Short mmCIF file of C-alpha atoms in Angstrom, two decimals:
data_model
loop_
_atom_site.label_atom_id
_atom_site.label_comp_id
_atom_site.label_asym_id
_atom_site.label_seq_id
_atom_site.Cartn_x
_atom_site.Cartn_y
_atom_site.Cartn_z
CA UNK A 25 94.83 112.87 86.22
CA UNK A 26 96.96 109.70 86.35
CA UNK A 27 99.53 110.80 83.63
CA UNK A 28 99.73 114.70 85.52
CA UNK A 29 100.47 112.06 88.95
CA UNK A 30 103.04 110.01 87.63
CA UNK A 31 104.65 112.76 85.19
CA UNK A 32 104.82 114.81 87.95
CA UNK A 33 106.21 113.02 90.31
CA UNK A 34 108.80 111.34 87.60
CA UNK A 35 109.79 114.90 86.93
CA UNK A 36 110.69 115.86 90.13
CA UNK A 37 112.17 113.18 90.95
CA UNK A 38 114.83 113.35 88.50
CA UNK A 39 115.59 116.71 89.26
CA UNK A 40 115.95 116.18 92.94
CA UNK A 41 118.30 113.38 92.35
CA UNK A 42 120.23 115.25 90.43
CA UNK A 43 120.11 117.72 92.88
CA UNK A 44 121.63 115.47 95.65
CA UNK A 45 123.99 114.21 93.17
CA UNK A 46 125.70 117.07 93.29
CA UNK A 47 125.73 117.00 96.91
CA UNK A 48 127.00 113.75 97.25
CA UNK A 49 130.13 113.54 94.77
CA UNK A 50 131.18 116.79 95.92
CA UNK A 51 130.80 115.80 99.70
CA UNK A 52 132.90 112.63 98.75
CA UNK A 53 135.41 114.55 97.28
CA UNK A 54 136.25 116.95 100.38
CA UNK A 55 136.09 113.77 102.68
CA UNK A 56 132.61 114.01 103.86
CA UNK A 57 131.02 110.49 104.63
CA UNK A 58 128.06 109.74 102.88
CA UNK A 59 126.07 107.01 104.99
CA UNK A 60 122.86 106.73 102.90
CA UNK A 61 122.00 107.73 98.76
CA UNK A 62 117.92 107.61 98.12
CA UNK A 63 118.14 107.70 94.80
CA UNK A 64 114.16 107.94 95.14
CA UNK A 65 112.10 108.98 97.57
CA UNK A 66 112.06 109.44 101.59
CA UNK A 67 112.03 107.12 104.36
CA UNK A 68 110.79 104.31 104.69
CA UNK A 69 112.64 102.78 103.28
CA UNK A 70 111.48 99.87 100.69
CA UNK A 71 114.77 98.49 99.26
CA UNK A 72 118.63 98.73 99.80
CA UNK A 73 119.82 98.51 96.60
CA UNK A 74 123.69 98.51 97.15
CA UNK A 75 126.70 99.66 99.09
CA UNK A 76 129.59 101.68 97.66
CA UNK A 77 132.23 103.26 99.26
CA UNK A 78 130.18 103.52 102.33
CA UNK A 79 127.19 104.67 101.12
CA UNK A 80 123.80 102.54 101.19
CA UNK A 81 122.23 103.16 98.25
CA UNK A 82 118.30 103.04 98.49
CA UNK A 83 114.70 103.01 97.11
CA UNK A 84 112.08 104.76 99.41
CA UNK A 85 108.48 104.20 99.88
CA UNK A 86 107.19 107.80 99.68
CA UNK A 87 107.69 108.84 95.68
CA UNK A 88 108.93 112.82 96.38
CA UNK A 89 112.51 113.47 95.11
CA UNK A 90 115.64 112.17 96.57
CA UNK A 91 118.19 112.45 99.38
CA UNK A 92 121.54 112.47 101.10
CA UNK A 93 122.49 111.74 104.50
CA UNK A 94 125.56 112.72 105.58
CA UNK A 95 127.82 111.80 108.49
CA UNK A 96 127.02 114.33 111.03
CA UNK A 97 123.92 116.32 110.12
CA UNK A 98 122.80 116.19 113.69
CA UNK A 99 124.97 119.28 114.16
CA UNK A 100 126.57 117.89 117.07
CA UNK A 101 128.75 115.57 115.73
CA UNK A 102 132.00 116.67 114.90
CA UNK A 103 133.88 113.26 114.71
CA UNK A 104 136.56 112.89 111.30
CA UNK A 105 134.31 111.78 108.08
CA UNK A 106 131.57 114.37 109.43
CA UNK A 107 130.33 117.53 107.29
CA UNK A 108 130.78 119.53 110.49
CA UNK A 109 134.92 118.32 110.80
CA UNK A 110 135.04 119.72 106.90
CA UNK A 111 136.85 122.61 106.50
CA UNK A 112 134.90 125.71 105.47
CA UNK A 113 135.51 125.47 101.33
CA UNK A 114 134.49 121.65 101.42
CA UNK A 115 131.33 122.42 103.51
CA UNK A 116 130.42 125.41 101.35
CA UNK A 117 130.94 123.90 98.13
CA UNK A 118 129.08 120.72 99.42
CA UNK A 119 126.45 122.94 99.79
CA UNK A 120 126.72 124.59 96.15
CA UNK A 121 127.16 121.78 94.40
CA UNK A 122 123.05 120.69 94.26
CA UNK A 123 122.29 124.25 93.30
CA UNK A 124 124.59 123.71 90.45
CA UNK A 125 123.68 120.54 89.47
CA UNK A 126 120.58 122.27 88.83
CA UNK A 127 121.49 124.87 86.75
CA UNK A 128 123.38 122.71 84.88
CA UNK A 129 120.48 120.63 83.83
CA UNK A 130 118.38 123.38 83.88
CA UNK A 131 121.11 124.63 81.37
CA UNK A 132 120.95 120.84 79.21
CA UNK A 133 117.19 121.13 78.85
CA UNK A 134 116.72 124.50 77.80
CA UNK A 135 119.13 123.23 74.91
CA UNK A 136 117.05 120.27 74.51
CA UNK A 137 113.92 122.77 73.74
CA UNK A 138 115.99 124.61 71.38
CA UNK A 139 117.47 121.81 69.23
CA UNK A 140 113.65 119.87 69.35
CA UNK A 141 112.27 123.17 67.80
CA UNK A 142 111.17 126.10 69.82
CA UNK A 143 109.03 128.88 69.27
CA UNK A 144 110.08 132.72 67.95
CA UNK A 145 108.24 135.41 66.46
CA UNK A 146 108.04 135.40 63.15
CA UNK A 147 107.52 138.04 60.07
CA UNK A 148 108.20 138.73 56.84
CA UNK A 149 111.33 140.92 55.87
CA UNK A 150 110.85 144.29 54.52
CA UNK A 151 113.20 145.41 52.89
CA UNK A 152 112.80 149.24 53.84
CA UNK A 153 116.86 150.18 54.02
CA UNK A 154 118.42 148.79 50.55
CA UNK A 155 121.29 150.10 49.91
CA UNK A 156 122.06 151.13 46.25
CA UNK A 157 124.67 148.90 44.22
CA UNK A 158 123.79 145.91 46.84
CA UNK A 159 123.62 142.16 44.90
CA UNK A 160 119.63 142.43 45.86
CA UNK A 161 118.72 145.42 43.63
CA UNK A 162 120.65 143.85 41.02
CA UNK A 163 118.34 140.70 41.87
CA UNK A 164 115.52 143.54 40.84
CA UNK A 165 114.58 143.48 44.37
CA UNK A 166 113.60 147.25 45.21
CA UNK A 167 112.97 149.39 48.48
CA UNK A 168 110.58 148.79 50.26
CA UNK A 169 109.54 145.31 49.34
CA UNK A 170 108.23 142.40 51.35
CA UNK A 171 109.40 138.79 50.93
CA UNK A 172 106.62 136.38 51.17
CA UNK A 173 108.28 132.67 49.82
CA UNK A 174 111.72 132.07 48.18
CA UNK A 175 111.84 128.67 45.90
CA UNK A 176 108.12 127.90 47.04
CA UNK A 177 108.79 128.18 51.01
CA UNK A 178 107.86 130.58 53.38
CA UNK A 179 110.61 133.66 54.35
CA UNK A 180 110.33 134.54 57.89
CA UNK A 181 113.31 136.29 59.76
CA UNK A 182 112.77 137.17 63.92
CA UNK A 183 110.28 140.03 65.06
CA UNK A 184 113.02 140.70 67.52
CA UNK A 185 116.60 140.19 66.00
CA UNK A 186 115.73 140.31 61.63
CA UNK A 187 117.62 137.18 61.61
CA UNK A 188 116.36 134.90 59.12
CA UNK A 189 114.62 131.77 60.80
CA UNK A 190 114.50 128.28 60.27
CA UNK A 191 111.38 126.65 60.15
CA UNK A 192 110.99 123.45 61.99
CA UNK A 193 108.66 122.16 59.58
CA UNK A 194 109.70 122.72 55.82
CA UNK A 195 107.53 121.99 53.02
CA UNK A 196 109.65 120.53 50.06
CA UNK A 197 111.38 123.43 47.80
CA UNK A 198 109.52 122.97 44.62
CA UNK A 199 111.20 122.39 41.31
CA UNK A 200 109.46 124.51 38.91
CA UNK A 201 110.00 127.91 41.95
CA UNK A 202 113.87 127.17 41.85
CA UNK A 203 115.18 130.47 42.06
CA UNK A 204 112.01 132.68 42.24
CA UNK A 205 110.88 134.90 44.89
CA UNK A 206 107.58 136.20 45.85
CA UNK A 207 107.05 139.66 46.81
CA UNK A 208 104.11 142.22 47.94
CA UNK A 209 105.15 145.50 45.98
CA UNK A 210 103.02 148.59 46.33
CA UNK A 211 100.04 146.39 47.14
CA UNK A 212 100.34 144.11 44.75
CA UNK A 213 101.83 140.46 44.71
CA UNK A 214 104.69 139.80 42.55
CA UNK A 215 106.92 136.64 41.27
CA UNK A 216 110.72 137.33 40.34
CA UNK A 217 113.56 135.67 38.92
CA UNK A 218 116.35 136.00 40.84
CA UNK A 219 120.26 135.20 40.01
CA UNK A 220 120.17 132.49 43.18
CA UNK A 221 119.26 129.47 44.08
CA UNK A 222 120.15 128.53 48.17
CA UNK A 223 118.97 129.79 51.21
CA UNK A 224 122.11 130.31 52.42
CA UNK A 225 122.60 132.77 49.47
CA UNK A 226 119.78 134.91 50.42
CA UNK A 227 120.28 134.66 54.25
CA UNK A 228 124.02 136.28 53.45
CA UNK A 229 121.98 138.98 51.31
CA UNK A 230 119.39 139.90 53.64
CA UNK A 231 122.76 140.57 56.26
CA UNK A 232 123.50 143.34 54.18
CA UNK A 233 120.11 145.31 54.17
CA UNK A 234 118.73 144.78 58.01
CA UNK A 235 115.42 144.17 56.69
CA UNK A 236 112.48 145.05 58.99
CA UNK A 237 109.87 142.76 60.54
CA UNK A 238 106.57 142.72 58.78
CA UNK A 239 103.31 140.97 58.53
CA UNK A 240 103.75 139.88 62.13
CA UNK A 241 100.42 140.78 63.66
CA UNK A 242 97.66 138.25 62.97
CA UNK A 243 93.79 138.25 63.89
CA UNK A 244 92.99 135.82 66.22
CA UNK A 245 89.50 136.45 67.35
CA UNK A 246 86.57 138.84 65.94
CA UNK A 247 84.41 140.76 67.95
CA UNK A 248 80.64 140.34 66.77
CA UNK A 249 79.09 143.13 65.50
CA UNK A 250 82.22 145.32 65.64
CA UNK A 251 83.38 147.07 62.81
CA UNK A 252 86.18 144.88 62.26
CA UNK A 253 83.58 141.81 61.39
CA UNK A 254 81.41 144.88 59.38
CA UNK A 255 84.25 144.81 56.83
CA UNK A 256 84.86 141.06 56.83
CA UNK A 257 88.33 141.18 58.95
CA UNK A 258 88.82 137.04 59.68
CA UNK A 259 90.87 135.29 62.49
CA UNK A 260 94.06 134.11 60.68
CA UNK A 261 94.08 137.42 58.40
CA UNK A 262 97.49 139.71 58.92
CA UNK A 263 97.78 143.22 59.07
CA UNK A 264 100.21 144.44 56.53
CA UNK A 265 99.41 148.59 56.62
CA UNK A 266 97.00 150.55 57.92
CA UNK A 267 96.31 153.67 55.69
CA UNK A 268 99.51 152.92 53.16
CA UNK A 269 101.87 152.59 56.27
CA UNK A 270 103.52 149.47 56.88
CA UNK A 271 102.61 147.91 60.41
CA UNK A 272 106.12 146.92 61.72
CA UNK A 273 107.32 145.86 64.92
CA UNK A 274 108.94 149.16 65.28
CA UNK A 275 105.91 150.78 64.18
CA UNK A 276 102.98 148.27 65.80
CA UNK A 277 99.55 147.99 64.82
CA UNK A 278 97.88 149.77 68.56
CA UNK A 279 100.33 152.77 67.87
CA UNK A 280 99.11 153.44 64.24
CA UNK A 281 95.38 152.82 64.99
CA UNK A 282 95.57 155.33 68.12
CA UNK A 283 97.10 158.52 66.54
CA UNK A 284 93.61 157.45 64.12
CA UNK A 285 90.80 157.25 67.03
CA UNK A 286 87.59 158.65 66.17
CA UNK A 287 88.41 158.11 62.36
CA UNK A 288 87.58 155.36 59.90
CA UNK A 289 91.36 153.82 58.36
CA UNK A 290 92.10 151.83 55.72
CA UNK A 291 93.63 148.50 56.78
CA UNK A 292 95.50 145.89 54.01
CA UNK A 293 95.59 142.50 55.15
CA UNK A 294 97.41 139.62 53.72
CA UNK A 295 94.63 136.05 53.44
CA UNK A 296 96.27 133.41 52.18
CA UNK A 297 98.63 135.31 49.48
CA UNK A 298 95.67 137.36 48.92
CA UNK A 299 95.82 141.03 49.95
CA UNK A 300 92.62 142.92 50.28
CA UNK A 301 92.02 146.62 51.94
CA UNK A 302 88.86 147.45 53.49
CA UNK A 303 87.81 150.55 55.78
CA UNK A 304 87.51 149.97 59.32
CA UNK A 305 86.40 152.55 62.04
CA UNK A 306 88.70 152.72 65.08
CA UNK A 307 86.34 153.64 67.54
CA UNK A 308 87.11 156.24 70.76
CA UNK A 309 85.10 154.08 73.27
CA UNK A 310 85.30 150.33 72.24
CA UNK A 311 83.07 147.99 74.36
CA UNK A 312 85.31 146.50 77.28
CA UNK A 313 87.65 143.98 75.75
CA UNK A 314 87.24 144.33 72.16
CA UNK A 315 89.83 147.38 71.04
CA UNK A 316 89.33 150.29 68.72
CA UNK A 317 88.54 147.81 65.46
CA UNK A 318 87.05 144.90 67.46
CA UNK A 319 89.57 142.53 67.13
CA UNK A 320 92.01 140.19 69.11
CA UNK A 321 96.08 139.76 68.08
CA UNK A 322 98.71 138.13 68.94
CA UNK A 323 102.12 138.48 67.06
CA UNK A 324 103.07 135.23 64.12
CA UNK A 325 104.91 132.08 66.12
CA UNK A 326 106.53 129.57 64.34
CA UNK A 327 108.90 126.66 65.23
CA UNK A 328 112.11 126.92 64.70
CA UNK A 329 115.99 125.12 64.63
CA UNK A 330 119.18 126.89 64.92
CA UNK A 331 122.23 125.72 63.53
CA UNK A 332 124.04 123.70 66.60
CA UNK A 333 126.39 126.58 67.94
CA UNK A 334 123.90 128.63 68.00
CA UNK A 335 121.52 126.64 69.76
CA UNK A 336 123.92 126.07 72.46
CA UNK A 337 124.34 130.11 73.43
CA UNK A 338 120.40 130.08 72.80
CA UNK A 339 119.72 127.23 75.58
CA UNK A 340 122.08 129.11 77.94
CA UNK A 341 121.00 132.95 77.14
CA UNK A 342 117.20 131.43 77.73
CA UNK A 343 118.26 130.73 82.17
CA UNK A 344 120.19 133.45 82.43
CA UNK A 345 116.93 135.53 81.16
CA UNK A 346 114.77 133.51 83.43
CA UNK A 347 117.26 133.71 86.21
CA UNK A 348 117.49 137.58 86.37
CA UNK A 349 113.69 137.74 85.71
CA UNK A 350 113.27 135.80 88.84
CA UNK A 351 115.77 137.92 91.16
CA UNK A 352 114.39 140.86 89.21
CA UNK A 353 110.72 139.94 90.83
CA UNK A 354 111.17 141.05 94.47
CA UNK A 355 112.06 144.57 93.17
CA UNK A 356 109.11 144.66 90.74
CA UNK A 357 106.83 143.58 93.59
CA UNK A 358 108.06 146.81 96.03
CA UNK A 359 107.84 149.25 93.15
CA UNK A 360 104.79 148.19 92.10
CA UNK A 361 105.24 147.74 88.67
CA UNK A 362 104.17 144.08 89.12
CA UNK A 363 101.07 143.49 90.95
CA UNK A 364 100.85 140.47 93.38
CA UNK A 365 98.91 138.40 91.72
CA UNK A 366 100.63 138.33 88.69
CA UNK A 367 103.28 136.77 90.45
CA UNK A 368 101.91 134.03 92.12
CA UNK A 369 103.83 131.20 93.29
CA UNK A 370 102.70 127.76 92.07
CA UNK A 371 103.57 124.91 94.73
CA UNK A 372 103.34 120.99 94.48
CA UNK A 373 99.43 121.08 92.97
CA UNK A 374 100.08 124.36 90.54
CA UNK A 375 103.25 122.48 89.25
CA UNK A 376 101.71 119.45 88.75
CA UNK A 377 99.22 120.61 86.67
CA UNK A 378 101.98 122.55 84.84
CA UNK A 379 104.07 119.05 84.22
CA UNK A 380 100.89 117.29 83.04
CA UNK A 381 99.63 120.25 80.34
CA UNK A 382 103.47 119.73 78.97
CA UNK A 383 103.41 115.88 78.42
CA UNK A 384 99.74 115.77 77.27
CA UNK A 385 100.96 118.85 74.71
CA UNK A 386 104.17 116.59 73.64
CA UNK A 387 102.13 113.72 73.73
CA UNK A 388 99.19 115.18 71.19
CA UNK A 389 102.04 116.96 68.76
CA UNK A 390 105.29 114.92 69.31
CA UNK A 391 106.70 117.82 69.97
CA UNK A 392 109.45 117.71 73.52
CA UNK A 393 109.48 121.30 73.77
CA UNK A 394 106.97 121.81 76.34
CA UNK A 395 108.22 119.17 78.46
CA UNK A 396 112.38 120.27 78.03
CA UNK A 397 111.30 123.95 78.62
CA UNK A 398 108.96 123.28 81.26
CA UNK A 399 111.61 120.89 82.71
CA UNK A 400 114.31 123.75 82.58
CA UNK A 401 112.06 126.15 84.17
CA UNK A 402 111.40 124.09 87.90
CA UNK A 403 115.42 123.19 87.46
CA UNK A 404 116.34 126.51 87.94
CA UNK A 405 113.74 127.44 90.00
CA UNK A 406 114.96 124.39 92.28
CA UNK A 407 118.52 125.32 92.20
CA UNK A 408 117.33 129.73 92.86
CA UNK A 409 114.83 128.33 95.70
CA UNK A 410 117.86 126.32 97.77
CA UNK A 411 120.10 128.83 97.39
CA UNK A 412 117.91 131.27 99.19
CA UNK A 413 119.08 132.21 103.05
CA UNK A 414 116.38 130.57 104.77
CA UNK A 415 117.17 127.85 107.45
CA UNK A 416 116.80 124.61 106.45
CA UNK A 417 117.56 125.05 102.58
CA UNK A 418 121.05 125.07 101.47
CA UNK A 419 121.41 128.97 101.44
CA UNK A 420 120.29 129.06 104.97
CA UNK A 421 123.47 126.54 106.08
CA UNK A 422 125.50 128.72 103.71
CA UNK A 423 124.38 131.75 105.76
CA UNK A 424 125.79 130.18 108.99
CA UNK A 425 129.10 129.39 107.49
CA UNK A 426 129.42 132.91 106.73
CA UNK A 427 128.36 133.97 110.02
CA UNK A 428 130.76 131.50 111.03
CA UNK A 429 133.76 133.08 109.54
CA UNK A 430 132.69 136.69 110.21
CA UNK A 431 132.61 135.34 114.39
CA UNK A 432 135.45 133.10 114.25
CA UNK A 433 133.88 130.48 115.94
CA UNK A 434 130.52 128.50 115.10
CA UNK A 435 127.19 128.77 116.53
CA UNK A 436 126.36 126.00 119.23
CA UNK A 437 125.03 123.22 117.36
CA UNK A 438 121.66 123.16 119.45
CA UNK A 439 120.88 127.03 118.58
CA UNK A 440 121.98 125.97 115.12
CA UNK A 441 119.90 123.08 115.26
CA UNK A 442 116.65 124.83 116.82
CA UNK A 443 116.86 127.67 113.90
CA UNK A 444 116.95 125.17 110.65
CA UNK A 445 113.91 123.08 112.48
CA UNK A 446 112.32 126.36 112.82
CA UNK A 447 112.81 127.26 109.36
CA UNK A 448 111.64 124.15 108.53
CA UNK A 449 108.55 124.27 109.99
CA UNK A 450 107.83 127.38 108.38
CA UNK A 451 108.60 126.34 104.98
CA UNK A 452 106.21 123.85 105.51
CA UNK A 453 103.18 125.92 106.54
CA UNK A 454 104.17 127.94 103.32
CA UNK A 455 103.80 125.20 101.18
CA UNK A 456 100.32 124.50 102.95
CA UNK A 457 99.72 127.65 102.14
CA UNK A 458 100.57 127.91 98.34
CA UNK A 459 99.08 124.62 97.97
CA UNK A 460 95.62 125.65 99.33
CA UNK A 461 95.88 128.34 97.21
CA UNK A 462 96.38 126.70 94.22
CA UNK A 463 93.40 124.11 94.70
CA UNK A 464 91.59 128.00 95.07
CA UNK A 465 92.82 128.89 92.22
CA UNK A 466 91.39 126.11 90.25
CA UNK A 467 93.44 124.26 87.23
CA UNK A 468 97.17 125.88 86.16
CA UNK A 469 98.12 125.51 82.83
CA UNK A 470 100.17 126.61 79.93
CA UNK A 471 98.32 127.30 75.97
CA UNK A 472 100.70 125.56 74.49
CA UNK A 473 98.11 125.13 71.43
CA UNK A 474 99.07 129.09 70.97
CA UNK A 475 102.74 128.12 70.74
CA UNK A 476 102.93 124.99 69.26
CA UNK A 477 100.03 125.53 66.66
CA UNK A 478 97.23 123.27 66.21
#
């Protein structure tokens, strides 16, 4: 409880400073005075730190983010130095500018996951599309193989993109496997010679044939007394074909085994470089939860690096996913195609609990993905919340700039004023309200175990 407290807190802290950061060195440079900087935490105040520039620079007694106070936030005043004497492109990029700081941190950390090592799907490439005359046939590689190790180590590319991935964690290329490669060939397991040596060779080889994603669908969990346990199916075997046809993530496990309901199938799984085929009956009417076969999957994860480039567009591709998922939501809610509670909102006690099940995760594997990703996620959720047209957030004062411009003349500052306390007030009975619902909703969490490994 004490490390979810303080990590929590820490967290958010950092990325509300940030946050007002932004605010204040762009409100600095369009002449805005800045009268007081708490670097940490709200009034009252414990400590003034120092003055620069005109800013008192402070520590806070109550440990929840950060703030700026600028010259004129009453709304009346109007005096030179004041945000409301700005001109309209200072005050709206004043405004912008914590948003952005946002994203751009939100931008640094989902790097930061990438470069520590971050989970992908992972298979084995099949190589179902070789074209004759290519250097791998003349490696006596042949159609329709499947590369299990190359110079002792594992060969995974992406379920998604065939790319050939990078494990995190290598074990040691071994000396007497220098340029050998295992293989599963009509069933059977095979070791061949092969005319190279690097990685880098065989990545550049496998560009040529767009091999297909294999052995990606594991067992994780056996039904008792279902026929998958009748044959001895084990949590950790993987599927590999199910009545001679490779499972593939084009061609998935649940799509073979239906067109097969009612029937009993031949399934070959891969244990431990060990293939095996037993018959399993895919039943019409399972019991609830246990499938046709009686048996719980989950698609191969591994952790991965990417070479530094790549990395970069990986870090930035991952917001701009989450970002469009998020401003995709609304729409999913109205159509239905998302139902409500799927898409709960987590406030200051769901988030906490979030923060904590990432350090204790980094902390018990020394791994800083779950705390960067996790980190990158509430960044740009910070940065999409404030930018939303409600009064009192930052996209609320944008909204009566705009109106502003679109009138010609502003809105009297005590109207102005009345509407952001109102909307103020409101967002706070929200947050009551998410809050209460998340001490309903008992503990919040993440299985990082299912990501990270054990």
């Amino acid at each position: 409880m004490f490390l979810t407290i303080v990590s929590f807190f820490l967290l958010l802290g950092l990325l509300i400073f940030f946050h007002e950061l932004g605010h204040y060195l762009v409100a600095r440079r369009n002449g805005i005075e800045v009268e007081e900087f708490g670097v940490f935490g709200f009034p009252p105040r414990l400590i003034k730190l120092f003055t620069y520039d005109g800013t008192v620079f402070t520590l806070n007694a109550i440990p929840f983010g950060a703030f700026v106070r600028m010259k004129g936030e009453d709304m009346a005043d109007t005096s030179p130095g004041s945000f409301n004497a700005a001109r309209k492109r200072g005050r709206v990029l004043t405004l912008l500018a914590g948003p952005a700081m946002n994203f751009l941190l939100a931008i640094f950390f989902s790097i930061a996951s990438v470069f520590s090592g971050f989970p992908a799907g992972a298979a084995h490439p099949l190589l179902s599309d070789v074209p004759p005359g290519t250097e791998l046939m003349g490696a006596a590689l042949k159609q329709n193989d499947t590369l299990l190790r190359f110079n002792g180590q594992p060969v995974y590319i992406d379920a998604r993109s065939g790319e050939l991935l990078r494990p995190k964690q290598r074990t040691p290329a071994i000396a007497d496997e220098a340029g050998t490669i295992v293989i599963l060939r009509e069933g059977a397991l095979h070791t061949l010679q092969v005319p190279f040596a690097t990685r880098n060779e065989l990545e550049r080889l496998l560009e040529d044939v767009s091999p297909h994603p294999a052995l990606h669908t594991q067992v994780t969990q056996v039904a008792p007394g279902s026929p998958a346990e009748n044959a001895g199916l084990m949590p950790g075997d993987v599927f590999f074909a199910v009545n001679g046809e490779v499972v593939t993530v084009e061609r998935s496990l649940g799509e073979v085994v239906r067109s097969h309901l009612g029937e009993t199938i031949s399934v070959t799984m891969l244990r431990e470089d060990e293939l095996y085929t037993r018959d399993v009956l895919a039943r019409q009417d399972p019991p609830p939860g246990q499938g046709a076969m009686g048996v719980g999957i989950s698609g191969s994860l591994m952790l991965v690096t990417l070479p530094f480039f790549r990395s970069i567009w990986q870090g930035v591709v991952g917001i701009v996913d989450y970002v469009q998922a998020v401003i995709a939501l609304p729409v999913l809610l109205i159509s239905g195609q998302l139902a409500p509670q799927d898409a709960a909102l987590s406030g200051p006690v769901g988030i906490a609990q979030l923060v904590g099940g990432a350090v204790s995760a980094t902390a018990d594997t020394g791994l800083w993905f779950p705390v960067w990703q996790l980190a990158a996620i509430i960044s740009a959720g910070l940065a999409i919340a404030n930018l939303l047209p409600i009064p009192a957030l930052d996209g609320g004062r944008l909204l009566f700039i705009f109106i502003e411009k679109l009138r010609g003349r502003r809105m009297p500052p005590e109207k102005e004023g009345v509407i952001h306390l109102v909307g103020f007030v409101l967002l706070l009975g929200l947050m009551v309200v998410i809050t209460i619902n998340d001490i309903r909703s008992g503990p919040q969490g993440i299985d990082w175990s299912q990501l990270l490994g054990p």
